[in-house]
GROMACS .gro file of N, CA and C in nm:
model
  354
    1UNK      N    1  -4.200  -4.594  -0.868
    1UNK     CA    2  -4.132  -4.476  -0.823
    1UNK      C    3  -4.025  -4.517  -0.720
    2UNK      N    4  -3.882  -4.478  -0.747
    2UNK     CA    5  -3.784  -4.490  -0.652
    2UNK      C    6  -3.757  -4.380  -0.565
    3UNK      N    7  -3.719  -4.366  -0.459
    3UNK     CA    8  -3.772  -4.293  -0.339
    3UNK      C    9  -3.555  -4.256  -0.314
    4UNK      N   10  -3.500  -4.186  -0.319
    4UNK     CA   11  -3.300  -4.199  -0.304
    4UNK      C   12  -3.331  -4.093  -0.195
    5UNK      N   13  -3.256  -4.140  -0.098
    5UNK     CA   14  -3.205  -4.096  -0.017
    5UNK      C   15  -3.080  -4.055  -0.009
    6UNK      N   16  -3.034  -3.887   0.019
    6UNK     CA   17  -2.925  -3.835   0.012
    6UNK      C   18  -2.838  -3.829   0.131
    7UNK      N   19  -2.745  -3.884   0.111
    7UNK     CA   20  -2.601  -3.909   0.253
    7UNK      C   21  -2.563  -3.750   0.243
    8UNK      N   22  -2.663  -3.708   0.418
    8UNK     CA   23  -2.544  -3.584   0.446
    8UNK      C   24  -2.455  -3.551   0.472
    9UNK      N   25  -2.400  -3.650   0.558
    9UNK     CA   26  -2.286  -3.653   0.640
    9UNK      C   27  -2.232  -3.797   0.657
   10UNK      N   28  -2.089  -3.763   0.676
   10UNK     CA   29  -2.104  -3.956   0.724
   10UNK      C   30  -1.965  -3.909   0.863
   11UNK      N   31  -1.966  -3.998   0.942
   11UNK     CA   32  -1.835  -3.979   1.023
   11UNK      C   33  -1.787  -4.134   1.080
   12UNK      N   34  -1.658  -4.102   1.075
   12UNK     CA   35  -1.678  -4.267   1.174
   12UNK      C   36  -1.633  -4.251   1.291
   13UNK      N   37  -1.694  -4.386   1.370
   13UNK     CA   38  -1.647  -4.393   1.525
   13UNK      C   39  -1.611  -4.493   1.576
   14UNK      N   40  -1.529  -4.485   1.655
   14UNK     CA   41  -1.493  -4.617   1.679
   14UNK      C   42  -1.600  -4.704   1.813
   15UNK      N   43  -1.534  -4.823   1.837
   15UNK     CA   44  -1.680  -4.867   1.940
   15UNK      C   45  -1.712  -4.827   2.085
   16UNK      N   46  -1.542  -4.764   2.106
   16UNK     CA   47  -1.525  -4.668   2.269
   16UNK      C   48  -1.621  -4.600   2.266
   17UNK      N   49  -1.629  -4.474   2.148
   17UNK     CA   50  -1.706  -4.391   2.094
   17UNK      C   51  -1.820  -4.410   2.102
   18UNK      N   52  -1.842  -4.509   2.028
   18UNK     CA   53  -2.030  -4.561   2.031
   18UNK      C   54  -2.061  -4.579   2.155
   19UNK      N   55  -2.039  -4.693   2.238
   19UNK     CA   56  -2.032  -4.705   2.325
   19UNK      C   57  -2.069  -4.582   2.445
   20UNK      N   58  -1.948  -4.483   2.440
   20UNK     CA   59  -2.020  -4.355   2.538
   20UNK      C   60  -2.134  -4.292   2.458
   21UNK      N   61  -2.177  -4.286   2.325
   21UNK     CA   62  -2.285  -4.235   2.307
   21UNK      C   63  -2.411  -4.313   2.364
   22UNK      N   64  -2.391  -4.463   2.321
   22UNK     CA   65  -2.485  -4.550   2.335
   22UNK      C   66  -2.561  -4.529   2.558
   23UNK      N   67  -2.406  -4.495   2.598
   23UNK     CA   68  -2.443  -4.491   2.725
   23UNK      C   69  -2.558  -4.335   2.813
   24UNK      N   70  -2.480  -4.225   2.694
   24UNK     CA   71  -2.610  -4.158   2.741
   24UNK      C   72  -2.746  -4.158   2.682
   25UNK      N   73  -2.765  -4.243   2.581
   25UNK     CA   74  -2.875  -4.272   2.570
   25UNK      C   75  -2.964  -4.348   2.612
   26UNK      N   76  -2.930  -4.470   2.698
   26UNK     CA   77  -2.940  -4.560   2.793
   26UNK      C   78  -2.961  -4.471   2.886
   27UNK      N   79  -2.922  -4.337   2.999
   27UNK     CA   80  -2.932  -4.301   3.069
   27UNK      C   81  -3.021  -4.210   3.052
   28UNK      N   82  -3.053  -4.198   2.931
   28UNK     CA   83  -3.208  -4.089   2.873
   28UNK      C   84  -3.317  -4.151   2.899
   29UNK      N   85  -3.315  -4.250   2.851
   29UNK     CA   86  -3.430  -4.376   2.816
   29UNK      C   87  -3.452  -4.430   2.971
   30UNK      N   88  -3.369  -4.414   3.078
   30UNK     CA   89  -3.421  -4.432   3.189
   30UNK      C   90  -3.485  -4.373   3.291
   31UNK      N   91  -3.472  -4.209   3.243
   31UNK     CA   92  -3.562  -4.127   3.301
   31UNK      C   93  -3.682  -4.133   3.266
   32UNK      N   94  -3.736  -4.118   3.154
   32UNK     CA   95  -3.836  -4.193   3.057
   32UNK      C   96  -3.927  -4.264   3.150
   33UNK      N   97  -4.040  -4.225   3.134
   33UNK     CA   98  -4.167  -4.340   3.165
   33UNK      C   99  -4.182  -4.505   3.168
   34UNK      N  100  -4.116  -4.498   2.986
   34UNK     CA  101  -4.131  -4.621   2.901
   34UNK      C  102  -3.937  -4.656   2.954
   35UNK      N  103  -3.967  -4.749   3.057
   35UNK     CA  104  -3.811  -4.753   3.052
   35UNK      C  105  -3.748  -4.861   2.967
   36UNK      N  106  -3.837  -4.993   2.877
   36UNK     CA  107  -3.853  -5.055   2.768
   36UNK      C  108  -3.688  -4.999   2.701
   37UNK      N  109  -3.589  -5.041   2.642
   37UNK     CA  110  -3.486  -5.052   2.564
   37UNK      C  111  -3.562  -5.172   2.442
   38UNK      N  112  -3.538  -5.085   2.312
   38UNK     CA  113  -3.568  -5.188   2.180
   38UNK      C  114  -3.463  -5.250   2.183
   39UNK      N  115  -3.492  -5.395   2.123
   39UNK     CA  116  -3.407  -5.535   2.116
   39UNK      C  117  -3.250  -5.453   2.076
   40UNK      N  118  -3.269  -5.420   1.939
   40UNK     CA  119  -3.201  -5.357   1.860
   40UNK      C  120  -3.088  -5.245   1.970
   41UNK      N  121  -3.155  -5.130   2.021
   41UNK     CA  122  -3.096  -5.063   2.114
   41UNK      C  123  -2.992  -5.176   2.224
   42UNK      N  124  -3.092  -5.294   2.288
   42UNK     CA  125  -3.000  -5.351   2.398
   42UNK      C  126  -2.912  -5.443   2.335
   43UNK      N  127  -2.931  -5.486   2.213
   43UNK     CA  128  -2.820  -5.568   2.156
   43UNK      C  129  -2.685  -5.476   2.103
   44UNK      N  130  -2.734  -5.334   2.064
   44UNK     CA  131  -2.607  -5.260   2.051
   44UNK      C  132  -2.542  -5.230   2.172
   45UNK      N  133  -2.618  -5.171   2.288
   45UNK     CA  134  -2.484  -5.171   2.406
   45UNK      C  135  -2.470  -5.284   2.448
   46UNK      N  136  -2.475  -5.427   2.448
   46UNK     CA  137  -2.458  -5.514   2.414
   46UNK      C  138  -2.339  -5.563   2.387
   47UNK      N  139  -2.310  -5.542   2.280
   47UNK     CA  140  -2.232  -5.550   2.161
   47UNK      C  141  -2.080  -5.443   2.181
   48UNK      N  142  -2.110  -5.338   2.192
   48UNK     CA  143  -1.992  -5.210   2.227
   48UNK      C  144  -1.936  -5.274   2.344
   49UNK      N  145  -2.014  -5.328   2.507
   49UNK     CA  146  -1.982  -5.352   2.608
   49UNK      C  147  -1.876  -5.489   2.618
   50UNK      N  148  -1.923  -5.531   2.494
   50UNK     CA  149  -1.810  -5.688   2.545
   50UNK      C  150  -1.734  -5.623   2.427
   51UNK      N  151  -1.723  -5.570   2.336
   51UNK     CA  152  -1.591  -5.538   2.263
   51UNK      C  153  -1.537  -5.404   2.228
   52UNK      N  154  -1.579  -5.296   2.331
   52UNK     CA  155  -1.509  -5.194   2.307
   52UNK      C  156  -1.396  -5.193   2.412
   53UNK      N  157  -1.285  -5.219   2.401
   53UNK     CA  158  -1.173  -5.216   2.469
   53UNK      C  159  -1.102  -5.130   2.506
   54UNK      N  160  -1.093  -5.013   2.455
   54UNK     CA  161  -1.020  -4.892   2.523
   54UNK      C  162  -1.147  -4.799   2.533
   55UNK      N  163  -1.148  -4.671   2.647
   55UNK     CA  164  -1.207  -4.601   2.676
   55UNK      C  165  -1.249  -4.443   2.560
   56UNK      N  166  -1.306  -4.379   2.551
   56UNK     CA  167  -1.317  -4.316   2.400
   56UNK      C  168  -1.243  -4.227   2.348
   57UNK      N  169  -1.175  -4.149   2.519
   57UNK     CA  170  -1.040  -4.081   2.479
   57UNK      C  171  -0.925  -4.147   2.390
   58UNK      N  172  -0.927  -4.248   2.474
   58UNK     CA  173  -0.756  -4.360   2.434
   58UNK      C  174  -0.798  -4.414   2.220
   59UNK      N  175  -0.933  -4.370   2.245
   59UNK     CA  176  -0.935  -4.454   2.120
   59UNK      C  177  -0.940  -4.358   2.007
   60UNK      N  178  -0.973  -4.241   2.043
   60UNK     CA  179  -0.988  -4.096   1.985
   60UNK      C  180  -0.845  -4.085   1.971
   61UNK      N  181  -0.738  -4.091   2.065
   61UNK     CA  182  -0.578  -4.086   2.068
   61UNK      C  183  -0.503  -4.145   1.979
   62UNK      N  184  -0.531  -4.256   1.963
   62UNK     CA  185  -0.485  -4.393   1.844
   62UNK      C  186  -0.539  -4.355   1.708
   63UNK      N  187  -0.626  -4.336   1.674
   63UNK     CA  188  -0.712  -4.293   1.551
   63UNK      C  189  -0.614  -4.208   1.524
   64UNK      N  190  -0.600  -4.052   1.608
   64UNK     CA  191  -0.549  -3.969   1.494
   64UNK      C  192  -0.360  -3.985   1.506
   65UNK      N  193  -0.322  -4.082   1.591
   65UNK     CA  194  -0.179  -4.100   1.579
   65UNK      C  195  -0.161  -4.187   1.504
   66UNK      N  196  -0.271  -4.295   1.414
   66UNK     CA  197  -0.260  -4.415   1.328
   66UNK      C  198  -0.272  -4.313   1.188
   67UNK      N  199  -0.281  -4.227   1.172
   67UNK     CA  200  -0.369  -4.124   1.069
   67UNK      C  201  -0.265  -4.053   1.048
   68UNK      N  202  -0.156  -4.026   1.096
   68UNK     CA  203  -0.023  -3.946   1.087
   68UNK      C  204   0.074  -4.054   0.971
   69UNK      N  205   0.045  -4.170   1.020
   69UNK     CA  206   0.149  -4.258   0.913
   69UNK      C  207   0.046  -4.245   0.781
   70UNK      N  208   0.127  -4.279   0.680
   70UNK     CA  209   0.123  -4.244   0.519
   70UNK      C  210  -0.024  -4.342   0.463
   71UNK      N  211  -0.012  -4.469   0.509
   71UNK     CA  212  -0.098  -4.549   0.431
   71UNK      C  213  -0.223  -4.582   0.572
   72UNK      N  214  -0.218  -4.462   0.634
   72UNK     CA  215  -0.338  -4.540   0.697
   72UNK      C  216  -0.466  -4.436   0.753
   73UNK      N  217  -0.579  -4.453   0.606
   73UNK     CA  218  -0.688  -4.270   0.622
   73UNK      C  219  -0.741  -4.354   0.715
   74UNK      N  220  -0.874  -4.273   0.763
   74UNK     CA  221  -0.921  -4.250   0.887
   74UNK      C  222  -1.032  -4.416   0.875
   75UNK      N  223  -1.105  -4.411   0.759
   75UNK     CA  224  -1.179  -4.570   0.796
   75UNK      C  225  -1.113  -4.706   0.846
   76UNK      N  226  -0.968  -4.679   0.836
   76UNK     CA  227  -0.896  -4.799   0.820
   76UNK      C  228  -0.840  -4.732   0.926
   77UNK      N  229  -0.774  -4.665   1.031
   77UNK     CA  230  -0.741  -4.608   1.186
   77UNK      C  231  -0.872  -4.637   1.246
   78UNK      N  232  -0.975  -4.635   1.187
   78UNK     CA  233  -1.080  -4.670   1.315
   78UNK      C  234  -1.120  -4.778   1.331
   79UNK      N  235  -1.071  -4.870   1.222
   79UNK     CA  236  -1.077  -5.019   1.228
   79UNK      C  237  -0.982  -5.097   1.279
   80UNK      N  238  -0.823  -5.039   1.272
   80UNK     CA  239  -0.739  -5.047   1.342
   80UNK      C  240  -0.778  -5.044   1.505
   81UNK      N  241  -0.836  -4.906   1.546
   81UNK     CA  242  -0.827  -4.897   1.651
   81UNK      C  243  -0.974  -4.996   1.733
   82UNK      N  244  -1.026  -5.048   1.663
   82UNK     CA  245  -1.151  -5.149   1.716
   82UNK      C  246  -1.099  -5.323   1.734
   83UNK      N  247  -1.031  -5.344   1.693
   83UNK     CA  248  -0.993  -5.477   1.661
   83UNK      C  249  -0.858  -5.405   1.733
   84UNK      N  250  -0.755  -5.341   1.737
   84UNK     CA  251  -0.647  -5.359   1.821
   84UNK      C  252  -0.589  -5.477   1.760
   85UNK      N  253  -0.528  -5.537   1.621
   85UNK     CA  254  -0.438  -5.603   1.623
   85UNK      C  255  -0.328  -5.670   1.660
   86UNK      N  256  -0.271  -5.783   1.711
   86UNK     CA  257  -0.156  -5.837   1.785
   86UNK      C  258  -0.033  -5.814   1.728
   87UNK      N  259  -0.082  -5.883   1.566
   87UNK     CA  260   0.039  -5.911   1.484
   87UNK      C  261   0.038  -5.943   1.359
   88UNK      N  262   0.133  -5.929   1.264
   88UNK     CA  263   0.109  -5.856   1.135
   88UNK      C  264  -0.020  -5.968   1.047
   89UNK      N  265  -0.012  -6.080   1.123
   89UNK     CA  266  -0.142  -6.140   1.048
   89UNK      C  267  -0.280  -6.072   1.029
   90UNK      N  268  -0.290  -6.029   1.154
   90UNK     CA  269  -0.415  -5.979   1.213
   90UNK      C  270  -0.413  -5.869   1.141
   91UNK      N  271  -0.293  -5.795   1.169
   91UNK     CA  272  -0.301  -5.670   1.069
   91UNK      C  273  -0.328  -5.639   0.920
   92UNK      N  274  -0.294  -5.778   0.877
   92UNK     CA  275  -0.284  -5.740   0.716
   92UNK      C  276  -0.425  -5.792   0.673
   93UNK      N  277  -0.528  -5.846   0.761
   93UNK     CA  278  -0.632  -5.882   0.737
   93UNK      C  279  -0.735  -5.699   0.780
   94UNK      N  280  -0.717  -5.638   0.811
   94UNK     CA  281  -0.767  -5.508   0.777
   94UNK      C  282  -0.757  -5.496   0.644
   95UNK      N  283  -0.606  -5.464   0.568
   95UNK     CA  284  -0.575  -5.462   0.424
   95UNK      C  285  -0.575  -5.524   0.340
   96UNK      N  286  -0.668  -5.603   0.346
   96UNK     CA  287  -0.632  -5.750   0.252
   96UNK      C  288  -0.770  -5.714   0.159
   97UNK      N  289  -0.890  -5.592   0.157
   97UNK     CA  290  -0.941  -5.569   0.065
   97UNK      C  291  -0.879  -5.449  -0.012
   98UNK      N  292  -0.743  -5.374  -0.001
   98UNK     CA  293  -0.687  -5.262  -0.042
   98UNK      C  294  -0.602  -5.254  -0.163
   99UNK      N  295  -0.592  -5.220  -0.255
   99UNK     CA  296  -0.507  -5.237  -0.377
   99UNK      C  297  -0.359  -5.222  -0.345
  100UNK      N  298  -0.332  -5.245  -0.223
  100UNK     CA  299  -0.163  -5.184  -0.175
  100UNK      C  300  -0.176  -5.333  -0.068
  101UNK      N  301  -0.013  -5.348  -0.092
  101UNK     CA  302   0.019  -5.421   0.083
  101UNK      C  303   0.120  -5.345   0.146
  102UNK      N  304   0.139  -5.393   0.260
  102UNK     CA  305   0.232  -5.291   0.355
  102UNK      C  306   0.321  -5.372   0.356
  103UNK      N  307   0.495  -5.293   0.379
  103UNK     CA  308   0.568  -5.378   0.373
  103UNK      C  309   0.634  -5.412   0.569
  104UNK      N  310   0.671  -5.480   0.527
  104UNK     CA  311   0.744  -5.508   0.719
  104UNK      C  312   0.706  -5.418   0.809
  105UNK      N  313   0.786  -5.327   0.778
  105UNK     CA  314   0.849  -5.229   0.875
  105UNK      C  315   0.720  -5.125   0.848
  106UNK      N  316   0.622  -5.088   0.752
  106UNK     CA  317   0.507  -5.058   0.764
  106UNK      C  318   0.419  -5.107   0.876
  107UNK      N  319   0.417  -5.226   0.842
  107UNK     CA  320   0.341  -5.301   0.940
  107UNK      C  321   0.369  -5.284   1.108
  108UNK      N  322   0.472  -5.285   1.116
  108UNK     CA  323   0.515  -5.313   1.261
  108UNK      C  324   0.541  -5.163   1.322
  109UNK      N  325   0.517  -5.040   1.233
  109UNK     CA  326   0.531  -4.931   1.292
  109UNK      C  327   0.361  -4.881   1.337
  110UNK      N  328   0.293  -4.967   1.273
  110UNK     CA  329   0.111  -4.971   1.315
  110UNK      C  330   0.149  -5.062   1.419
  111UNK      N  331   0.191  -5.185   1.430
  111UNK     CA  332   0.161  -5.229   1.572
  111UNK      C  333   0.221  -5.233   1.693
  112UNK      N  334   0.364  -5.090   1.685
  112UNK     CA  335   0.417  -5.022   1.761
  112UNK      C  336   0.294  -4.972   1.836
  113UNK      N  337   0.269  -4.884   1.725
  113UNK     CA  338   0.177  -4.784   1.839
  113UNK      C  339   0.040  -4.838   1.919
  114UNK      N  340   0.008  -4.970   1.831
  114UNK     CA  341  -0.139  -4.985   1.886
  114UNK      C  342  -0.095  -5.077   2.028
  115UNK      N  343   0.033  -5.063   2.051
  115UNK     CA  344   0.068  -5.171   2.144
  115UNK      C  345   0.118  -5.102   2.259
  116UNK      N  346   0.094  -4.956   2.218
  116UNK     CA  347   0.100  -4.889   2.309
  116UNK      C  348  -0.025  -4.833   2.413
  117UNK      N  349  -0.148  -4.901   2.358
  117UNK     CA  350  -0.286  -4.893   2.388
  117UNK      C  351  -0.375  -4.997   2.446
  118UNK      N  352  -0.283  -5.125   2.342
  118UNK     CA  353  -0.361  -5.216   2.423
  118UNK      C  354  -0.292  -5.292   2.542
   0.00000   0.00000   0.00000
């Protein structure tokens, strides 16, 4: 017997994002008795803390101004906005599993703006 589990929802976030969630839950778990954090739990704020780089507003900001240009939906703006790209290398390695490439001036109008963030 196979047991399927149905996807209700899905959303994405970026790691600013996680990150402030991850933090009030950390601040739950310390009122708490058991003030114990699972491995799993402390390796994720962990993880958000050394690489979430902009704060969750700034990254919430970038997402939906990366989401205004033509070739770039929201999984690929929130990947943009986690990695913060330098330069079009970096950049085209987001797209390099996508059936499209970007041309120049595509490119460099994504790392206009993200260069306005980082």
């Amino acid at each position: 017997m196979t047991i399927f589990k149905e996807k209700l929802d899905e959303e994405y976030l970026t790691a600013a994002e996680v990150k402030e969630e991850l933090q009030d839950v950390e601040e739950q778990r310390a009122a708490e008795d058991d003030r114990e954090l699972r491995y799993e739990l402390a390796r994720a704020i962990e993880h958000v803390n050394r690489f979430a780089l902009l704060d969750a507003e700034e990254s919430r900001e970038l997402v939906e101004r990366l989401k205004e240009l033509d070739k770039v939906d929201d999984a690929t703006a929130h990947k943009i906005a986690d990695l913060l790209p330098r330069d079009r290398d970096e950049l085209r390695t987001v797209y390099a599993q996508e059936r499209y490439s970007l041309s120049g001036e595509e490119l460099d109008a994504i790392l206009d703006i993200v260069a306005e963030y980082a």
